PDB file of C-alpha atoms in Angstrom:
ATOM      1  CA  UNK R  30       0.001  -0.064  -0.080  1.00  0.00           C
ATOM      2  CA  UNK R  31       1.326   3.520  -0.939  1.00  0.00           C
ATOM      3  CA  UNK R  32       2.224   5.708   1.735  1.00  0.00           C
ATOM      4  CA  UNK R  33       1.927   9.349   0.697  1.00  0.00           C
ATOM      5  CA  UNK R  34       1.083  12.096   2.827  1.00  0.00           C
ATOM      6  CA  UNK R  35       1.433  15.692   1.811  1.00  0.00           C
ATOM      7  CA  UNK R  36       1.150  18.442   4.206  1.00  0.00           C
ATOM      8  CA  UNK R  37       1.283  22.198   2.521  1.00  0.00           C
ATOM      9  CA  UNK R  38       3.321  24.671   4.519  1.00  0.00           C
ATOM     10  CA  UNK R  39       0.744  27.324   3.404  1.00  0.00           C
ATOM     11  CA  UNK R  40      -1.607  25.931   5.622  1.00  0.00           C
ATOM     12  CA  UNK R  41       0.816  26.202   8.633  1.00  0.00           C
ATOM     13  CA  UNK R  42       1.369  29.593   7.458  1.00  0.00           C
ATOM     14  CA  UNK R  43      -2.287  30.575   7.404  1.00  0.00           C
ATOM     15  CA  UNK R  44      -2.583  28.993  10.727  1.00  0.00           C
ATOM     16  CA  UNK R  45       0.445  30.379  12.803  1.00  0.00           C
ATOM     17  CA  UNK R  46       0.384  33.606  11.096  1.00  0.00           C
ATOM     18  CA  UNK R  47       3.466  33.327   8.764  1.00  0.00           C
ATOM     19  CA  UNK R  48       5.919  31.220   6.758  1.00  0.00           C
ATOM     20  CA  UNK R  49       6.826  30.046   3.528  1.00  0.00           C
ATOM     21  CA  UNK R  50       4.410  28.280   1.103  1.00  0.00           C
ATOM     22  CA  UNK R  51       6.343  25.522   0.222  1.00  0.00           C
ATOM     23  CA  UNK R  52       5.329  21.633   0.363  1.00  0.00           C
ATOM     24  CA  UNK R  53       7.206  18.259   1.353  1.00  0.00           C
ATOM     25  CA  UNK R  54       5.903  14.734   1.318  1.00  0.00           C
ATOM     26  CA  UNK R  55       6.593  11.605   3.847  1.00  0.00           C
ATOM     27  CA  UNK R  56       6.819   8.400   1.863  1.00  0.00           C
ATOM     28  CA  UNK R  57       7.225   4.880   2.800  1.00  0.00           C
ATOM     29  CA  UNK R  58       7.980   1.771   0.894  1.00  0.00           C
ATOM     30  CA  UNK R  59       5.122  -0.940   0.574  1.00  0.00           C
ATOM     31  CA  UNK R  60       4.943  -3.515   3.475  1.00  0.00           C
ATOM     32  CA  UNK R  61       2.319  -6.074   4.373  1.00  0.00           C
ATOM     33  CA  UNK R  62       1.130  -6.536   7.760  1.00  0.00           C
ATOM     34  CA  UNK R  63       2.702  -8.838  10.415  1.00  0.00           C
ATOM     35  CA  UNK R  64      -0.631 -10.532  11.297  1.00  0.00           C
ATOM     36  CA  UNK R  65      -3.144 -11.313   8.212  1.00  0.00           C
ATOM     37  CA  UNK R  66      -6.320  -9.152   8.227  1.00  0.00           C
ATOM     38  CA  UNK R  67      -9.656 -10.642   9.012  1.00  0.00           C
ATOM     39  CA  UNK R  68     -10.728  -9.260   5.877  1.00  0.00           C
ATOM     40  CA  UNK R  69      -9.347 -10.703   2.808  1.00  0.00           C
ATOM     41  CA  UNK R  70      -9.664  -9.266  -1.001  1.00  0.00           C
ATOM     42  CA  UNK R  71      -8.037 -10.165  -4.389  1.00  0.00           C
ATOM     43  CA  UNK R  72      -4.473  -9.243  -4.814  1.00  0.00           C
ATOM     44  CA  UNK R  73      -4.296  -5.795  -6.630  1.00  0.00           C
ATOM     45  CA  UNK R  74      -1.822  -7.342  -9.184  1.00  0.00           C
ATOM     46  CA  UNK R  75      -4.094 -10.149  -9.748  1.00  0.00           C
ATOM     47  CA  UNK R  76      -7.670  -8.075 -10.001  1.00  0.00           C
ATOM     48  CA  UNK R  77      -8.671  -6.790 -13.294  1.00  0.00           C
ATOM     49  CA  UNK R  78     -11.735  -4.981 -12.098  1.00  0.00           C
ATOM     50  CA  UNK R  79     -11.932  -1.228 -12.410  1.00  0.00           C
ATOM     51  CA  UNK R  80     -10.163   0.768  -9.503  1.00  0.00           C
ATOM     52  CA  UNK R  81     -13.564   2.588  -8.752  1.00  0.00           C
ATOM     53  CA  UNK R  82     -15.271  -0.839  -8.330  1.00  0.00           C
ATOM     54  CA  UNK R  83     -12.511  -2.114  -6.287  1.00  0.00           C
ATOM     55  CA  UNK R  84     -12.653   0.698  -3.664  1.00  0.00           C
ATOM     56  CA  UNK R  85     -16.329   0.831  -3.373  1.00  0.00           C
ATOM     57  CA  UNK R  86     -16.194  -3.069  -2.658  1.00  0.00           C
ATOM     58  CA  UNK R  87     -13.384  -2.407  -0.206  1.00  0.00           C
ATOM     59  CA  UNK R  88     -15.117   0.436   1.665  1.00  0.00           C
ATOM     60  CA  UNK R  89     -18.118  -2.210   1.859  1.00  0.00           C
ATOM     61  CA  UNK R  90     -15.941  -4.655   3.547  1.00  0.00           C
ATOM     62  CA  UNK R  91     -14.671  -2.443   6.168  1.00  0.00           C
ATOM     63  CA  UNK R  92     -16.897  -2.717   9.195  1.00  0.00           C
ATOM     64  CA  UNK R  93     -14.416  -0.396  11.460  1.00  0.00           C
ATOM     65  CA  UNK R  94     -14.625   3.335  10.022  1.00  0.00           C
ATOM     66  CA  UNK R  95     -11.830   5.418   9.527  1.00  0.00           C
ATOM     67  CA  UNK R  96     -12.551   7.358  13.010  1.00  0.00           C
ATOM     68  CA  UNK R  97     -12.443   4.176  14.629  1.00  0.00           C
ATOM     69  CA  UNK R  98      -9.165   2.991  13.145  1.00  0.00           C
ATOM     70  CA  UNK R  99      -7.690   6.242  13.757  1.00  0.00           C
ATOM     71  CA  UNK R 100      -8.746   6.030  17.733  1.00  0.00           C
ATOM     72  CA  UNK R 101      -7.289   2.233  17.614  1.00  0.00           C
ATOM     73  CA  UNK R 102      -3.805   3.283  15.912  1.00  0.00           C
ATOM     74  CA  UNK R 103      -3.500   6.027  18.605  1.00  0.00           C
ATOM     75  CA  UNK R 104      -4.372   3.844  21.673  1.00  0.00           C
ATOM     76  CA  UNK R 105      -1.537   1.731  20.312  1.00  0.00           C
ATOM     77  CA  UNK R 106       0.558   4.267  19.371  1.00  0.00           C
ATOM     78  CA  UNK R 107       0.848   7.841  21.059  1.00  0.00           C
ATOM     79  CA  UNK R 108       1.300  10.664  19.082  1.00  0.00           C
ATOM     80  CA  UNK R 109      -0.925  13.059  16.391  1.00  0.00           C
ATOM     81  CA  UNK R 110      -2.810  11.023  13.683  1.00  0.00           C
ATOM     82  CA  UNK R 111      -1.864  12.830  10.261  1.00  0.00           C
ATOM     83  CA  UNK R 112      -3.666  10.819   8.125  1.00  0.00           C
ATOM     84  CA  UNK R 113      -5.541   7.276   7.301  1.00  0.00           C
ATOM     85  CA  UNK R 114      -6.105   5.211   4.297  1.00  0.00           C
ATOM     86  CA  UNK R 115      -8.307   2.132   3.432  1.00  0.00           C
ATOM     87  CA  UNK R 116      -6.171   0.042   1.055  1.00  0.00           C
ATOM     88  CA  UNK R 117      -4.717  -3.522   0.243  1.00  0.00           C
ATOM     89  CA  UNK R 118      -1.600  -5.277   1.292  1.00  0.00           C
ATOM     90  CA  UNK R 119      -1.581  -7.771  -1.255  1.00  0.00           C
ATOM     91  CA  UNK R 120      -4.856  -9.646  -0.198  1.00  0.00           C
ATOM     92  CA  UNK R 121      -4.830  -8.352   3.230  1.00  0.00           C
ATOM     93  CA  UNK R 122      -7.374  -5.233   3.742  1.00  0.00           C
ATOM     94  CA  UNK R 123      -6.258  -2.657   6.082  1.00  0.00           C
ATOM     95  CA  UNK R 124      -6.554   0.961   7.224  1.00  0.00           C
ATOM     96  CA  UNK R 125      -3.022   2.525   7.711  1.00  0.00           C
ATOM     97  CA  UNK R 126      -2.909   5.269   9.877  1.00  0.00           C
ATOM     98  CA  UNK R 127       0.053   7.648   9.925  1.00  0.00           C
ATOM     99  CA  UNK R 128       1.084   9.139  13.124  1.00  0.00           C
ATOM    100  CA  UNK R 129       3.585  11.624  13.876  1.00  0.00           C
ATOM    101  CA  UNK R 130       5.135  11.040  17.243  1.00  0.00           C
ATOM    102  CA  UNK R 131       8.190  12.189  18.980  1.00  0.00           C
ATOM    103  CA  UNK R 132      11.144  13.877  17.586  1.00  0.00           C
ATOM    104  CA  UNK R 133      11.343  12.901  13.928  1.00  0.00           C
ATOM    105  CA  UNK R 134       9.525   9.599  14.225  1.00  0.00           C
ATOM    106  CA  UNK R 135       6.618   8.685  12.533  1.00  0.00           C
ATOM    107  CA  UNK R 136       4.763   5.473  12.670  1.00  0.00           C
ATOM    108  CA  UNK R 137       2.635   3.533  10.302  1.00  0.00           C
ATOM    109  CA  UNK R 138      -0.252   1.579  12.058  1.00  0.00           C
ATOM    110  CA  UNK R 139      -2.058  -1.094  10.336  1.00  0.00           C
ATOM    111  CA  UNK R 140      -5.439  -1.670  11.912  1.00  0.00           C
ATOM    112  CA  UNK R 141      -8.008  -4.609  11.071  1.00  0.00           C
ATOM    113  CA  UNK R 142     -11.012  -2.948   9.071  1.00  0.00           C
ATOM    114  CA  UNK R 143     -13.237  -6.011  10.344  1.00  0.00           C
ATOM    115  CA  UNK R 144     -12.036  -6.350  14.005  1.00  0.00           C
ATOM    116  CA  UNK R 145     -10.525  -2.751  14.715  1.00  0.00           C
ATOM    117  CA  UNK R 146      -6.977  -4.841  15.711  1.00  0.00           C
ATOM    118  CA  UNK R 147      -3.558  -3.300  15.232  1.00  0.00           C
ATOM    119  CA  UNK R 148      -1.802  -5.866  13.036  1.00  0.00           C
ATOM    120  CA  UNK R 149       1.466  -4.077  12.806  1.00  0.00           C
ATOM    121  CA  UNK R 150       3.027  -0.866  13.402  1.00  0.00           C
ATOM    122  CA  UNK R 151       6.593   0.499  12.171  1.00  0.00           C
ATOM    123  CA  UNK R 152       8.628   3.427  12.670  1.00  0.00           C
ATOM    124  CA  UNK R 153      10.523   5.439  10.216  1.00  0.00           C
ATOM    125  CA  UNK R 154      12.778   8.395  10.826  1.00  0.00           C
ATOM    126  CA  UNK R 155      12.055  11.592   8.677  1.00  0.00           C
ATOM    127  CA  UNK R 156      13.833  14.798   7.760  1.00  0.00           C
ATOM    128  CA  UNK R 157      13.816  17.218  10.700  1.00  0.00           C
ATOM    129  CA  UNK R 158      12.403  20.051   8.682  1.00  0.00           C
ATOM    130  CA  UNK R 159       9.807  18.193   7.153  1.00  0.00           C
ATOM    131  CA  UNK R 160       8.786  17.059  10.905  1.00  0.00           C
ATOM    132  CA  UNK R 161       9.114  20.477  11.960  1.00  0.00           C
ATOM    133  CA  UNK R 162       6.532  21.792   9.280  1.00  0.00           C
ATOM    134  CA  UNK R 163       4.242  19.106   9.738  1.00  0.00           C
ATOM    135  CA  UNK R 164       4.272  19.978  13.919  1.00  0.00           C
ATOM    136  CA  UNK R 165       3.765  23.692  12.760  1.00  0.00           C
ATOM    137  CA  UNK R 166       0.640  22.755  10.298  1.00  0.00           C
ATOM    138  CA  UNK R 167      -1.001  20.835  13.145  1.00  0.00           C
ATOM    139  CA  UNK R 168      -0.491  23.190  15.958  1.00  0.00           C
ATOM    140  CA  UNK R 169      -3.210  25.354  14.992  1.00  0.00           C
ATOM    141  CA  UNK R 170      -5.788  22.537  14.681  1.00  0.00           C
ATOM    142  CA  UNK R 171      -8.763  22.224  16.722  1.00  0.00           C
ATOM    143  CA  UNK R 172     -10.071  19.362  14.659  1.00  0.00           C
ATOM    144  CA  UNK R 173      -8.316  16.148  14.515  1.00  0.00           C
ATOM    145  CA  UNK R 174      -8.211  13.514  11.888  1.00  0.00           C
ATOM    146  CA  UNK R 175     -10.830  11.353  13.474  1.00  0.00           C
ATOM    147  CA  UNK R 176     -13.197  14.159  13.992  1.00  0.00           C
ATOM    148  CA  UNK R 177     -12.984  15.095  10.053  1.00  0.00           C
ATOM    149  CA  UNK R 178     -13.507  11.505   9.571  1.00  0.00           C
ATOM    150  CA  UNK R 179     -16.666  11.497  11.676  1.00  0.00           C
ATOM    151  CA  UNK R 180     -17.790  14.669  10.228  1.00  0.00           C
ATOM    152  CA  UNK R 181     -17.231  13.406   6.530  1.00  0.00           C
ATOM    153  CA  UNK R 182     -19.038  10.292   7.357  1.00  0.00           C
ATOM    154  CA  UNK R 183     -22.223  12.019   6.891  1.00  0.00           C
ATOM    155  CA  UNK R 184     -21.511  12.283   3.174  1.00  0.00           C
ATOM    156  CA  UNK R 185     -20.459   8.378   2.623  1.00  0.00           C
ATOM    157  CA  UNK R 186     -18.187   5.844   3.725  1.00  0.00           C
ATOM    158  CA  UNK R 187     -14.667   7.568   4.619  1.00  0.00           C
ATOM    159  CA  UNK R 188     -11.862   5.875   2.618  1.00  0.00           C
ATOM    160  CA  UNK R 189      -8.818   8.459   3.304  1.00  0.00           C
ATOM    161  CA  UNK R 190      -8.356  11.457   5.192  1.00  0.00           C
ATOM    162  CA  UNK R 191      -5.138  13.836   5.441  1.00  0.00           C
ATOM    163  CA  UNK R 192      -4.430  17.186   5.776  1.00  0.00           C
ATOM    164  CA  UNK R 193      -5.425  19.169   2.317  1.00  0.00           C
ATOM    165  CA  UNK R 194      -2.120  19.965   0.004  1.00  0.00           C
ATOM    166  CA  UNK R 195      -3.897  22.476  -2.055  1.00  0.00           C
ATOM    167  CA  UNK R 196      -3.277  25.964  -2.173  1.00  0.00           C
ATOM    168  CA  UNK R 197      -6.626  26.650  -0.198  1.00  0.00           C
ATOM    169  CA  UNK R 198      -5.171  24.896   2.743  1.00  0.00           C
ATOM    170  CA  UNK R 199      -7.191  25.202   6.230  1.00  0.00           C
ATOM    171  CA  UNK R 200      -8.759  21.913   5.950  1.00  0.00           C
ATOM    172  CA  UNK R 201      -8.565  17.811   6.120  1.00  0.00           C
ATOM    173  CA  UNK R 202      -8.964  16.258   2.865  1.00  0.00           C
ATOM    174  CA  UNK R 203     -11.352  13.451   3.143  1.00  0.00           C
ATOM    175  CA  UNK R 204     -12.217  10.833   0.369  1.00  0.00           C
ATOM    176  CA  UNK R 205     -15.737   8.936   0.357  1.00  0.00           C
ATOM    177  CA  UNK R 206     -17.744   6.326  -1.658  1.00  0.00           C
ATOM    178  CA  UNK R 207     -21.185   6.242  -1.659  1.00  0.00           C
ATOM    179  CA  UNK R 208     -23.426   3.305  -1.679  1.00  0.00           C
ATOM    180  CA  UNK R 209     -23.733   3.355  -5.458  1.00  0.00           C
ATOM    181  CA  UNK R 210     -19.894   3.324  -6.024  1.00  0.00           C
ATOM    182  CA  UNK R 211     -19.483   7.422  -6.389  1.00  0.00           C
ATOM    183  CA  UNK R 212     -16.395   8.614  -4.948  1.00  0.00           C
ATOM    184  CA  UNK R 213     -16.357  12.308  -3.704  1.00  0.00           C
ATOM    185  CA  UNK R 214     -13.735  14.540  -2.151  1.00  0.00           C
ATOM    186  CA  UNK R 215     -14.505  16.789   0.812  1.00  0.00           C
ATOM    187  CA  UNK R 216     -12.892  19.561   2.641  1.00  0.00           C
ATOM    188  CA  UNK R 217     -13.410  19.797   6.470  1.00  0.00           C
ATOM    189  CA  UNK R 218     -12.479  22.907   8.009  1.00  0.00           C
ATOM    190  CA  UNK R 219      -9.562  22.671  10.670  1.00  0.00           C
ATOM    191  CA  UNK R 220     -11.376  24.902  12.947  1.00  0.00           C
ATOM    192  CA  UNK R 221     -14.877  24.827  12.681  1.00  0.00           C
ATOM    193  CA  UNK R 222     -15.227  20.824  11.164  1.00  0.00           C
ATOM    194  CA  UNK R 223     -17.866  22.372   8.671  1.00  0.00           C
ATOM    195  CA  UNK R 224     -17.593  20.064   5.283  1.00  0.00           C
ATOM    196  CA  UNK R 225     -17.383  21.342   1.858  1.00  0.00           C
ATOM    197  CA  UNK R 226     -17.301  19.324  -1.696  1.00  0.00           C
ATOM    198  CA  UNK R 227     -14.211  19.807  -3.042  1.00  0.00           C
ATOM    199  CA  UNK R 228     -14.990  21.646  -6.481  1.00  0.00           C
ATOM    200  CA  UNK R 229     -11.590  20.321  -8.035  1.00  0.00           C
ATOM    201  CA  UNK R 230     -12.639  17.024  -7.875  1.00  0.00           C
ATOM    202  CA  UNK R 231     -11.545  15.128 -11.243  1.00  0.00           C
ATOM    203  CA  UNK R 232     -14.756  13.293 -11.431  1.00  0.00           C
ATOM    204  CA  UNK R 233     -16.750  16.320 -11.457  1.00  0.00           C
ATOM    205  CA  UNK R 234     -14.655  18.226 -13.831  1.00  0.00           C
ATOM    206  CA  UNK R 235     -15.008  14.972 -16.138  1.00  0.00           C
ATOM    207  CA  UNK R 236     -19.035  15.169 -15.770  1.00  0.00           C
ATOM    208  CA  UNK R 237     -18.615  18.892 -16.655  1.00  0.00           C
ATOM    209  CA  UNK R 238     -16.358  18.211 -19.687  1.00  0.00           C
ATOM    210  CA  UNK R 239     -19.119  15.563 -20.880  1.00  0.00           C
ATOM    211  CA  UNK R 240     -21.919  17.601 -20.698  1.00  0.00           C
ATOM    212  CA  UNK R 241     -19.911  20.367 -22.549  1.00  0.00           C
ATOM    213  CA  UNK R 242     -19.209  17.875 -25.238  1.00  0.00           C
ATOM    214  CA  UNK R 243     -22.859  16.876 -25.405  1.00  0.00           C
ATOM    215  CA  UNK R 244     -23.969  20.545 -25.624  1.00  0.00           C
ATOM    216  CA  UNK R 245     -21.477  21.050 -28.756  1.00  0.00           C
ATOM    217  CA  UNK R 246     -22.445  17.895 -30.726  1.00  0.00           C
ATOM    218  CA  UNK R 247     -26.350  18.960 -29.764  1.00  0.00           C
ATOM    219  CA  UNK R 248     -25.452  22.505 -31.304  1.00  0.00           C
ATOM    220  CA  UNK R 249     -23.619  20.903 -34.192  1.00  0.00           C
ATOM    221  CA  UNK R 250     -26.584  18.696 -35.013  1.00  0.00           C
ATOM    222  CA  UNK R 251     -28.842  21.915 -35.091  1.00  0.00           C
ATOM    223  CA  UNK R 252     -26.834  23.587 -37.483  1.00  0.00           C
ATOM    224  CA  UNK R 253     -27.120  20.792 -39.793  1.00  0.00           C
TER     225      UNK R 253
END
């Protein structure tokens, strides 16, 4: 499972009243859980189904919510949760929760989406400047990752949550999947917990393009 948390220091600047708008990333290699998950899925490399169908199916299999997975991870590993994602490690479906701990230590905690049990946890040392930027971005937040996940859960099944990395900042970025498999992206305000739609969602843009193409085609037919 990919681990890619991007925290924009623009958000930090807006929250703490100054700073330079740059971005950094924390990444890690794919690693399977030490214990098998109770929820098994087809191996990504063997599956030929559409990614959207895969995401919807995986979301339907998870009995443990994103918020509860974050809570379980923090009970196991002290620190601040900065992201969570539902994904597969081979045939194991897991919640991967990223926790910023003491110093420059980050933890990747894998939680069973069927039982809420912590399956594995490993620590990674990251660049001190990147860690300082993460702490600065988190310093002004009054809404936690778990609270953001619970707020966005009213819009659908949450499949991921992390700090927003676009130039608007000041929000948690949350992905949801609806009962019909439709995927949506939401912003949860770091201070008010207000949930708003992400207008830059690629799916929304695609639908708009399709509608425009249809209108052009209709105009062309009428001209004929």
